[in-house]
Amino acid sequence: MIIDCHGHYTTAPKALEDWRNAQIAGINDPAQKPSPSSLKISDDELRHSIEINQLKFMRERGSDLTIFSPRASFMAHHIGDFEVSSTWAAICNEMIFRVTKLFPDSFIGAAMLPQSPGVDPKTCIPELEKCVRDYGFVAINLNPDPSGGHWTSPPLTDKHWYPIYEKMVEYDIPAMVHVSTSCNACFHTTGAHYINADTTAVMQLIQGDLFKDFPTMRFIIPHGGGAAPYHWGRYRGLAQELKKPLLKEHLLKNVFFDTCVYHQPGIDLLTKVIPIENVLFASEMIGAVRGIDPETGHNYDDTKRYIEGTLNLNAEERRMIYELNARRVYPRLDAALKARGK
């Protein structure tokens, strides 16, 4: 079985974007503020948006199950206040839930949190609980920078975040550390802000002692871990200077990297530097990079080709990346698959 741990609903019907634009307009003009009930998207529209996009590529490329969450760049936690974020998160998560009900063998949910700059993260707990308890979601996406590229929140190791961490431990779910749109012109959203955030998260976790307080908590760092695996000597050296344990003891018991790297040399290096048990298959399909690589003639985000193409892996190690690691990192996923006989 091939499990893709990093999928976003980037192909949602346009009515969702139109509703969001009306919500944003309503921040300054309450007369334009839409009600959640005014959003009308049928099951047939959802089916169509998935069948001609994600499901089509999953079948062509040979993946079986995608851990699916709302579109990352649409989270835009910096827009409006908590009420705006809360309403938007609830709508987006419900859309994911509906997709998982329509395609239960192909998609399982991960929740967007209603984060808002300067707001206590404990306000996210009701939405998190609903998504896990009522929707059967197996993970959350945690934005370490709700300000959208200005980094006004404390580091991930700060007790500011502990209400979310306590709930993650209670429900035994991991978090993918994933920022949203950058509203800072210095940082392109997908080319800079995403990679900066991934790298920043790794360094914050190296600097702190978070896992002493939460020894079972698990984070997935997307996009191949940002710069970290490709400058691993730098981070090993910095940890040493900070008098931290070796990274395999201090970091890699709790932190995992996905395979959204988009070229063969990147996967070769990732799987050579990072222990295989810390690498999870992912594509971010129909996401940040959608084109065809002129050097190979294949889609950049067809990441299974890179796993198959690297000489660093044997058959059992590939199975670990494709399936076994995901089952271990996402225990609720494993339980759901076993219930389905998979």
mmCIF file of C-alpha atoms in Angstrom:
data_model
loop_
_atom_site.group_PDB
_atom_site.id
_atom_site.type_symbol
_atom_site.label_atom_id
_atom_site.label_comp_id
_atom_site.label_asym_id
_atom_site.label_seq_id
_atom_site.Cartn_x
_atom_site.Cartn_y
_atom_site.Cartn_z
ATOM 1 C CA MET A 1 0.000 0.000 0.000
ATOM 2 C CA ILE A 2 1.240 3.513 -0.828
ATOM 3 C CA ILE A 3 0.162 6.263 1.574
ATOM 4 C CA ASP A 4 0.657 9.912 0.617
ATOM 5 C CA CYS A 5 0.903 11.947 3.821
ATOM 6 C CA HIS A 6 0.723 15.370 2.187
ATOM 7 C CA GLY A 7 -2.346 16.200 0.124
ATOM 8 C CA HIS A 8 -4.289 19.474 -0.044
ATOM 9 C CA TYR A 9 -7.680 20.171 -1.580
ATOM 10 C CA THR A 10 -6.310 22.596 -4.155
ATOM 11 C CA THR A 11 -9.033 21.753 -6.680
ATOM 12 C CA ALA A 12 -12.120 22.576 -4.588
ATOM 13 C CA PRO A 13 -15.070 23.985 -6.546
ATOM 14 C CA LYS A 14 -14.777 27.704 -7.241
ATOM 15 C CA ALA A 15 -17.759 28.432 -5.018
ATOM 16 C CA LEU A 16 -15.498 27.880 -2.011
ATOM 17 C CA GLU A 17 -13.074 30.596 -3.153
ATOM 18 C CA ASP A 18 -15.984 32.924 -3.971
ATOM 19 C CA TRP A 19 -17.391 32.446 -0.472
ATOM 20 C CA ARG A 20 -13.993 33.174 1.051
ATOM 21 C CA ASN A 21 -13.639 36.366 -1.003
ATOM 22 C CA ALA A 22 -17.041 37.488 0.242
ATOM 23 C CA GLN A 23 -16.014 36.709 3.805
ATOM 24 C CA ILE A 24 -12.877 38.825 3.418
ATOM 25 C CA ALA A 25 -14.898 41.673 1.915
ATOM 26 C CA GLY A 26 -17.248 41.419 4.870
ATOM 27 C CA ILE A 27 -14.431 42.214 7.312
ATOM 28 C CA ASN A 28 -14.657 45.868 6.280
ATOM 29 C CA ASP A 29 -18.251 45.856 5.052
ATOM 30 C CA PRO A 30 -20.517 43.709 7.251
ATOM 31 C CA ALA A 31 -23.256 43.961 4.619
ATOM 32 C CA GLN A 32 -21.166 41.651 2.389
ATOM 33 C CA LYS A 33 -20.479 39.076 5.096
ATOM 34 C CA PRO A 34 -21.819 35.690 3.938
ATOM 35 C CA SER A 35 -23.346 33.085 6.224
ATOM 36 C CA PRO A 36 -21.852 29.580 6.216
ATOM 37 C CA SER A 37 -25.200 28.230 5.034
ATOM 38 C CA SER A 38 -24.985 30.360 1.902
ATOM 39 C CA LEU A 39 -22.177 28.149 0.552
ATOM 40 C CA LYS A 40 -23.791 25.580 -1.731
ATOM 41 C CA ILE A 41 -21.566 22.825 -3.145
ATOM 42 C CA SER A 42 -23.176 19.530 -4.103
ATOM 43 C CA ASP A 43 -21.732 16.062 -3.670
ATOM 44 C CA ASP A 44 -21.600 15.765 -7.452
ATOM 45 C CA GLU A 45 -19.425 18.879 -7.644
ATOM 46 C CA LEU A 46 -17.098 17.468 -5.005
ATOM 47 C CA ARG A 47 -16.890 14.123 -6.812
ATOM 48 C CA HIS A 48 -16.103 15.804 -10.116
ATOM 49 C CA SER A 49 -13.372 17.999 -8.605
ATOM 50 C CA ILE A 50 -11.663 14.946 -7.106
ATOM 51 C CA GLU A 51 -12.199 12.384 -9.866
ATOM 52 C CA ILE A 52 -10.631 14.468 -12.650
ATOM 53 C CA ASN A 53 -7.773 15.659 -10.468
ATOM 54 C CA GLN A 54 -6.389 13.952 -7.344
ATOM 55 C CA LEU A 55 -8.023 10.570 -7.886
ATOM 56 C CA LYS A 56 -7.017 10.483 -11.540
ATOM 57 C CA PHE A 57 -3.363 11.098 -10.695
ATOM 58 C CA MET A 58 -3.391 8.724 -7.749
ATOM 59 C CA ARG A 59 -4.520 5.935 -10.064
ATOM 60 C CA GLU A 60 -2.045 6.846 -12.791
ATOM 61 C CA ARG A 61 0.908 7.156 -10.412
ATOM 62 C CA GLY A 62 0.078 4.213 -8.189
ATOM 63 C CA SER A 63 -0.740 5.684 -4.784
ATOM 64 C CA ASP A 64 -3.603 4.314 -2.716
ATOM 65 C CA LEU A 65 -4.482 6.663 0.122
ATOM 66 C CA THR A 66 -3.942 10.389 0.689
ATOM 67 C CA ILE A 67 -3.992 12.171 4.016
ATOM 68 C CA PHE A 68 -6.002 15.148 2.842
ATOM 69 C CA SER A 69 -6.292 18.636 4.308
ATOM 70 C CA PRO A 70 -7.563 22.053 3.236
ATOM 71 C CA ARG A 71 -5.469 24.037 0.797
ATOM 72 C CA ALA A 72 -2.521 25.395 2.754
ATOM 73 C CA SER A 73 -2.257 28.759 1.037
ATOM 74 C CA PHE A 74 -6.000 29.306 1.630
ATOM 75 C CA MET A 75 -5.648 28.994 5.425
ATOM 76 C CA ALA A 76 -4.412 32.614 5.504
ATOM 77 C CA HIS A 77 -4.616 32.893 9.262
ATOM 78 C CA HIS A 78 -3.416 36.498 9.127
ATOM 79 C CA ILE A 79 -6.715 37.642 7.600
ATOM 80 C CA GLY A 80 -9.338 38.981 9.969
ATOM 81 C CA ASP A 81 -9.749 37.875 13.556
ATOM 82 C CA PHE A 82 -10.371 34.583 15.322
ATOM 83 C CA GLU A 83 -14.050 34.580 14.373
ATOM 84 C CA VAL A 84 -13.080 34.831 10.698
ATOM 85 C CA SER A 85 -10.514 32.046 11.009
ATOM 86 C CA SER A 86 -12.846 29.862 13.045
ATOM 87 C CA THR A 87 -15.660 30.077 10.511
ATOM 88 C CA TRP A 88 -13.308 29.520 7.579
ATOM 89 C CA ALA A 89 -11.579 26.528 9.203
ATOM 90 C CA ALA A 90 -14.912 24.891 10.014
ATOM 91 C CA ILE A 91 -16.083 25.248 6.412
ATOM 92 C CA CYS A 92 -12.819 23.922 4.948
ATOM 93 C CA ASN A 93 -12.648 20.983 7.344
ATOM 94 C CA GLU A 94 -16.243 20.035 6.635
ATOM 95 C CA MET A 95 -15.396 20.018 2.927
ATOM 96 C CA ILE A 96 -12.542 17.594 3.585
ATOM 97 C CA PHE A 97 -14.845 15.421 5.682
ATOM 98 C CA ARG A 98 -17.336 15.254 2.833
ATOM 99 C CA VAL A 99 -14.579 14.170 0.440
ATOM 100 C CA THR A 100 -13.515 11.408 2.829
ATOM 101 C CA LYS A 101 -17.114 10.176 3.008
ATOM 102 C CA LEU A 102 -17.446 10.173 -0.782
ATOM 103 C CA PHE A 103 -14.080 8.427 -1.288
ATOM 104 C CA PRO A 104 -13.428 6.513 1.951
ATOM 105 C CA ASP A 105 -10.873 4.163 0.403
ATOM 106 C CA SER A 106 -8.772 6.980 -1.066
ATOM 107 C CA PHE A 107 -8.785 9.905 1.392
ATOM 108 C CA ILE A 108 -8.611 10.455 5.131
ATOM 109 C CA GLY A 109 -8.631 13.870 6.771
ATOM 110 C CA ALA A 110 -6.130 16.156 8.470
ATOM 111 C CA ALA A 111 -7.491 19.299 10.099
ATOM 112 C CA MET A 112 -6.842 22.953 9.489
ATOM 113 C CA LEU A 113 -6.812 24.843 12.791
ATOM 114 C CA PRO A 114 -8.552 28.214 13.291
ATOM 115 C CA GLN A 115 -5.358 29.996 14.268
ATOM 116 C CA SER A 116 -5.170 33.775 14.456
ATOM 117 C CA PRO A 117 -2.207 36.062 15.246
ATOM 118 C CA GLY A 118 -1.961 36.955 18.908
ATOM 119 C CA VAL A 119 -4.794 34.622 19.914
ATOM 120 C CA ASP A 120 -4.276 31.876 22.497
ATOM 121 C CA PRO A 121 -3.891 28.518 20.669
ATOM 122 C CA LYS A 122 -6.313 26.921 23.127
ATOM 123 C CA THR A 123 -9.075 28.534 21.070
ATOM 124 C CA CYS A 124 -8.258 25.942 18.376
ATOM 125 C CA ILE A 125 -9.178 23.022 20.618
ATOM 126 C CA PRO A 126 -12.925 22.754 19.849
ATOM 127 C CA GLU A 127 -12.281 22.508 16.094
ATOM 128 C CA LEU A 128 -9.458 20.021 16.642
ATOM 129 C CA GLU A 129 -11.665 17.860 18.854
ATOM 130 C CA LYS A 130 -14.537 17.930 16.385
ATOM 131 C CA CYS A 131 -12.300 16.914 13.489
ATOM 132 C CA VAL A 132 -10.767 13.971 15.352
ATOM 133 C CA ARG A 133 -13.816 12.831 17.278
ATOM 134 C CA ASP A 134 -16.612 13.457 14.765
ATOM 135 C CA TYR A 135 -14.852 13.488 11.389
ATOM 136 C CA GLY A 136 -12.287 10.755 12.038
ATOM 137 C CA PHE A 137 -9.313 12.927 11.041
ATOM 138 C CA VAL A 138 -5.887 11.499 11.829
ATOM 139 C CA ALA A 139 -3.689 14.618 12.082
ATOM 140 C CA ILE A 140 -3.599 18.400 12.138
ATOM 141 C CA ASN A 141 -1.720 21.048 10.218
ATOM 142 C CA LEU A 142 -0.023 23.480 12.606
ATOM 143 C CA ASN A 143 0.989 26.909 11.307
ATOM 144 C CA PRO A 144 4.029 28.170 13.261
ATOM 145 C CA ASP A 145 3.533 31.662 11.789
ATOM 146 C CA PRO A 146 -0.126 32.749 11.702
ATOM 147 C CA SER A 147 1.048 36.296 10.910
ATOM 148 C CA GLY A 148 1.809 35.292 7.315
ATOM 149 C CA GLY A 149 5.542 35.844 7.025
ATOM 150 C CA HIS A 150 6.203 38.292 9.858
ATOM 151 C CA TRP A 151 6.851 35.645 12.570
ATOM 152 C CA THR A 152 5.105 37.288 15.513
ATOM 153 C CA SER A 153 4.421 34.011 17.357
ATOM 154 C CA PRO A 154 6.786 32.423 19.885
ATOM 155 C CA PRO A 155 8.948 29.456 18.811
ATOM 156 C CA LEU A 156 7.316 26.051 18.638
ATOM 157 C CA THR A 157 9.125 25.109 21.833
ATOM 158 C CA ASP A 158 7.374 27.852 23.823
ATOM 159 C CA LYS A 159 4.592 26.992 26.279
ATOM 160 C CA HIS A 160 2.341 29.233 24.191
ATOM 161 C CA TRP A 161 1.701 26.145 22.020
ATOM 162 C CA TYR A 162 1.210 23.632 24.831
ATOM 163 C CA PRO A 163 -2.621 23.526 24.722
ATOM 164 C CA ILE A 164 -2.417 22.112 21.200
ATOM 165 C CA TYR A 165 0.400 19.742 22.110
ATOM 166 C CA GLU A 166 -1.514 18.391 25.095
ATOM 167 C CA LYS A 167 -4.466 17.632 22.850
ATOM 168 C CA MET A 168 -2.176 16.004 20.248
ATOM 169 C CA VAL A 169 -0.832 13.684 22.924
ATOM 170 C CA GLU A 170 -4.309 12.940 24.257
ATOM 171 C CA TYR A 171 -5.583 11.963 20.814
ATOM 172 C CA ASP A 172 -2.249 10.464 19.691
ATOM 173 C CA ILE A 173 -2.146 12.497 16.478
ATOM 174 C CA PRO A 174 0.828 14.125 14.748
ATOM 175 C CA ALA A 175 1.044 17.631 13.337
ATOM 176 C CA MET A 176 2.416 18.617 9.971
ATOM 177 C CA VAL A 177 4.174 21.944 10.522
ATOM 178 C CA HIS A 178 2.838 23.940 7.588
ATOM 179 C CA VAL A 179 2.640 27.692 7.070
ATOM 180 C CA SER A 180 0.150 29.422 4.811
ATOM 181 C CA THR A 181 0.252 32.372 2.436
ATOM 182 C CA SER A 182 3.003 34.939 2.891
ATOM 183 C CA CYS A 183 1.832 38.536 3.060
ATOM 184 C CA ASN A 184 5.457 39.679 3.301
ATOM 185 C CA ALA A 185 6.712 40.657 -0.158
ATOM 186 C CA CYS A 186 10.201 39.488 0.774
ATOM 187 C CA PHE A 187 9.053 35.860 0.907
ATOM 188 C CA HIS A 188 7.410 34.101 -2.026
ATOM 189 C CA THR A 189 4.785 31.819 -0.508
ATOM 190 C CA THR A 190 5.807 28.431 -1.880
ATOM 191 C CA GLY A 191 9.370 29.154 -3.001
ATOM 192 C CA ALA A 192 10.612 30.904 0.122
ATOM 193 C CA HIS A 193 8.091 31.093 2.979
ATOM 194 C CA TYR A 194 7.301 27.373 2.984
ATOM 195 C CA ILE A 195 10.944 26.317 2.876
ATOM 196 C CA ASN A 196 11.988 28.981 5.383
ATOM 197 C CA ALA A 197 9.316 27.789 7.796
ATOM 198 C CA ASP A 198 10.283 24.129 7.471
ATOM 199 C CA THR A 199 13.909 24.980 8.179
ATOM 200 C CA THR A 200 12.988 27.334 11.015
ATOM 201 C CA ALA A 201 10.853 24.666 12.672
ATOM 202 C CA VAL A 202 13.740 22.198 12.633
ATOM 203 C CA MET A 203 16.112 24.727 14.187
ATOM 204 C CA GLN A 204 13.595 25.748 16.846
ATOM 205 C CA LEU A 205 13.159 22.112 17.840
ATOM 206 C CA ILE A 206 16.926 21.659 17.997
ATOM 207 C CA GLN A 207 17.300 24.711 20.245
ATOM 208 C CA GLY A 208 14.605 23.681 22.710
ATOM 209 C CA ASP A 209 13.786 20.705 24.862
ATOM 210 C CA LEU A 210 10.161 20.273 23.834
ATOM 211 C CA PHE A 211 10.245 16.505 23.682
ATOM 212 C CA LYS A 212 11.241 16.221 27.322
ATOM 213 C CA ASP A 213 7.758 17.511 28.097
ATOM 214 C CA PHE A 214 6.086 15.620 25.235
ATOM 215 C CA PRO A 215 8.182 12.513 24.574
ATOM 216 C CA THR A 216 5.575 10.823 22.361
ATOM 217 C CA MET A 217 4.635 13.824 20.227
ATOM 218 C CA ARG A 218 5.358 13.693 16.507
ATOM 219 C CA PHE A 219 5.903 16.403 13.900
ATOM 220 C CA ILE A 220 6.130 16.005 10.138
ATOM 221 C CA ILE A 221 8.278 18.651 8.471
ATOM 222 C CA PRO A 222 7.060 18.923 4.869
ATOM 223 C CA HIS A 223 8.798 19.732 1.595
ATOM 224 C CA GLY A 224 11.681 17.409 2.365
ATOM 225 C CA GLY A 225 12.430 19.152 5.647
ATOM 226 C CA GLY A 226 13.196 22.525 4.115
ATOM 227 C CA ALA A 227 16.951 23.077 4.025
ATOM 228 C CA ALA A 228 17.732 20.902 7.044
ATOM 229 C CA PRO A 229 18.535 17.507 5.491
ATOM 230 C CA TYR A 230 20.661 19.169 2.811
ATOM 231 C CA HIS A 231 22.750 21.041 5.403
ATOM 232 C CA TRP A 232 22.675 18.259 7.983
ATOM 233 C CA GLY A 233 26.264 18.837 9.054
ATOM 234 C CA ARG A 234 25.406 22.427 9.945
ATOM 235 C CA TYR A 235 22.522 21.343 12.166
ATOM 236 C CA ARG A 236 24.481 18.535 13.767
ATOM 237 C CA GLY A 237 27.239 21.029 14.504
ATOM 238 C CA LEU A 238 24.864 23.647 15.891
ATOM 239 C CA ALA A 239 23.259 21.061 18.150
ATOM 240 C CA GLN A 240 26.697 20.131 19.403
ATOM 241 C CA GLU A 241 27.542 23.768 20.139
ATOM 242 C CA LEU A 242 24.253 24.105 22.016
ATOM 243 C CA LYS A 243 25.233 21.092 24.165
ATOM 244 C CA LYS A 244 22.284 19.091 22.868
ATOM 245 C CA PRO A 245 22.283 15.325 22.422
ATOM 246 C CA LEU A 246 22.973 13.851 19.012
ATOM 247 C CA LEU A 247 20.187 14.695 16.582
ATOM 248 C CA LYS A 248 19.197 11.074 16.212
ATOM 249 C CA GLU A 249 18.388 11.136 19.937
ATOM 250 C CA HIS A 250 17.311 14.767 20.390
ATOM 251 C CA LEU A 251 15.247 15.260 17.209
ATOM 252 C CA LEU A 252 14.671 12.169 15.121
ATOM 253 C CA LYS A 253 12.667 10.244 17.697
ATOM 254 C CA ASN A 254 9.898 12.789 17.190
ATOM 255 C CA VAL A 255 10.471 14.557 13.859
ATOM 256 C CA PHE A 256 9.879 13.179 10.365
ATOM 257 C CA PHE A 257 10.430 14.485 6.836
ATOM 258 C CA ASP A 258 8.303 14.007 3.751
ATOM 259 C CA THR A 259 9.408 13.450 0.153
ATOM 260 C CA CYS A 260 8.069 16.626 -1.515
ATOM 261 C CA VAL A 261 11.452 17.516 -3.007
ATOM 262 C CA TYR A 262 10.643 17.233 -6.731
ATOM 263 C CA HIS A 263 13.880 16.023 -8.223
ATOM 264 C CA GLN A 264 15.938 12.853 -8.085
ATOM 265 C CA PRO A 265 19.128 14.268 -6.525
ATOM 266 C CA GLY A 266 17.059 15.712 -3.657
ATOM 267 C CA ILE A 267 15.491 12.349 -2.862
ATOM 268 C CA ASP A 268 18.861 10.643 -3.207
ATOM 269 C CA LEU A 269 20.356 12.968 -0.610
ATOM 270 C CA LEU A 270 17.322 12.876 1.687
ATOM 271 C CA THR A 271 17.323 9.085 1.842
ATOM 272 C CA LYS A 272 21.076 8.980 2.318
ATOM 273 C CA VAL A 273 21.257 11.531 5.146
ATOM 274 C CA ILE A 274 18.034 10.956 7.092
ATOM 275 C CA PRO A 275 17.292 7.530 8.607
ATOM 276 C CA ILE A 276 14.716 5.724 6.478
ATOM 277 C CA GLU A 277 12.378 5.318 9.441
ATOM 278 C CA ASN A 278 12.092 9.133 9.508
ATOM 279 C CA VAL A 279 11.053 9.558 5.845
ATOM 280 C CA LEU A 280 7.385 9.498 4.795
ATOM 281 C CA PHE A 281 6.098 9.354 1.242
ATOM 282 C CA ALA A 282 4.303 12.507 0.099
ATOM 283 C CA SER A 283 3.602 14.328 -3.128
ATOM 284 C CA GLU A 284 1.755 17.607 -2.360
ATOM 285 C CA MET A 285 0.099 16.648 -5.647
ATOM 286 C CA ILE A 286 -1.513 19.437 -7.672
ATOM 287 C CA GLY A 287 0.052 21.840 -5.221
ATOM 288 C CA ALA A 288 2.973 24.232 -5.324
ATOM 289 C CA VAL A 289 4.690 22.723 -8.389
ATOM 290 C CA ARG A 290 2.321 21.436 -11.045
ATOM 291 C CA GLY A 291 4.354 21.558 -14.243
ATOM 292 C CA ILE A 292 6.286 18.990 -16.244
ATOM 293 C CA ASP A 293 10.046 18.811 -15.773
ATOM 294 C CA PRO A 294 11.588 19.410 -19.231
ATOM 295 C CA GLU A 295 14.613 17.333 -18.221
ATOM 296 C CA THR A 296 12.556 14.206 -17.540
ATOM 297 C CA GLY A 297 9.224 14.715 -19.291
ATOM 298 C CA HIS A 298 7.385 13.843 -16.062
ATOM 299 C CA ASN A 299 5.464 15.936 -13.547
ATOM 300 C CA TYR A 300 7.637 17.402 -10.833
ATOM 301 C CA ASP A 301 5.165 16.210 -8.174
ATOM 302 C CA ASP A 302 5.181 12.578 -9.340
ATOM 303 C CA THR A 303 7.342 11.781 -6.331
ATOM 304 C CA LYS A 304 6.902 8.012 -6.505
ATOM 305 C CA ARG A 305 9.260 8.026 -9.486
ATOM 306 C CA TYR A 306 12.026 9.420 -7.308
ATOM 307 C CA ILE A 307 11.543 6.808 -4.602
ATOM 308 C CA GLU A 308 11.645 4.093 -7.246
ATOM 309 C CA GLY A 309 14.617 5.732 -8.952
ATOM 310 C CA THR A 310 16.987 6.121 -6.031
ATOM 311 C CA LEU A 311 19.676 3.501 -5.549
ATOM 312 C CA ASN A 312 19.748 4.108 -1.791
ATOM 313 C CA LEU A 313 16.723 1.937 -0.985
ATOM 314 C CA ASN A 314 15.922 -1.741 -1.002
ATOM 315 C CA ALA A 315 12.404 -3.152 -1.278
ATOM 316 C CA GLU A 316 11.766 -3.208 2.467
ATOM 317 C CA GLU A 317 13.010 0.366 2.893
ATOM 318 C CA ARG A 318 10.706 1.521 0.120
ATOM 319 C CA ARG A 319 7.822 -0.173 1.889
ATOM 320 C CA MET A 320 8.764 1.690 5.067
ATOM 321 C CA ILE A 321 8.614 5.020 3.242
ATOM 322 C CA TYR A 322 5.431 4.176 1.342
ATOM 323 C CA GLU A 323 3.415 2.628 4.145
ATOM 324 C CA LEU A 324 4.946 1.400 7.381
ATOM 325 C CA ASN A 325 6.289 4.743 8.609
ATOM 326 C CA ALA A 326 2.932 6.432 8.013
ATOM 327 C CA ARG A 327 1.121 3.738 9.970
ATOM 328 C CA ARG A 328 3.504 4.308 12.878
ATOM 329 C CA VAL A 329 3.505 8.115 12.807
ATOM 330 C CA TYR A 330 -0.279 8.336 12.313
ATOM 331 C CA PRO A 331 -1.670 5.696 14.741
ATOM 332 C CA ARG A 332 -5.277 6.658 14.022
ATOM 333 C CA LEU A 333 -4.611 6.019 10.363
ATOM 334 C CA ASP A 334 -3.377 2.542 11.181
ATOM 335 C CA ALA A 335 -6.510 1.853 13.196
ATOM 336 C CA ALA A 336 -8.727 3.128 10.375
ATOM 337 C CA LEU A 337 -6.931 0.989 7.789
ATOM 338 C CA LYS A 338 -7.171 -2.097 9.949
ATOM 339 C CA ALA A 339 -10.898 -1.470 10.324
ATOM 340 C CA ARG A 340 -11.126 -1.456 6.539
ATOM 341 C CA GLY A 341 -9.103 -4.655 6.307
ATOM 342 C CA LYS A 342 -6.000 -2.984 4.851
#
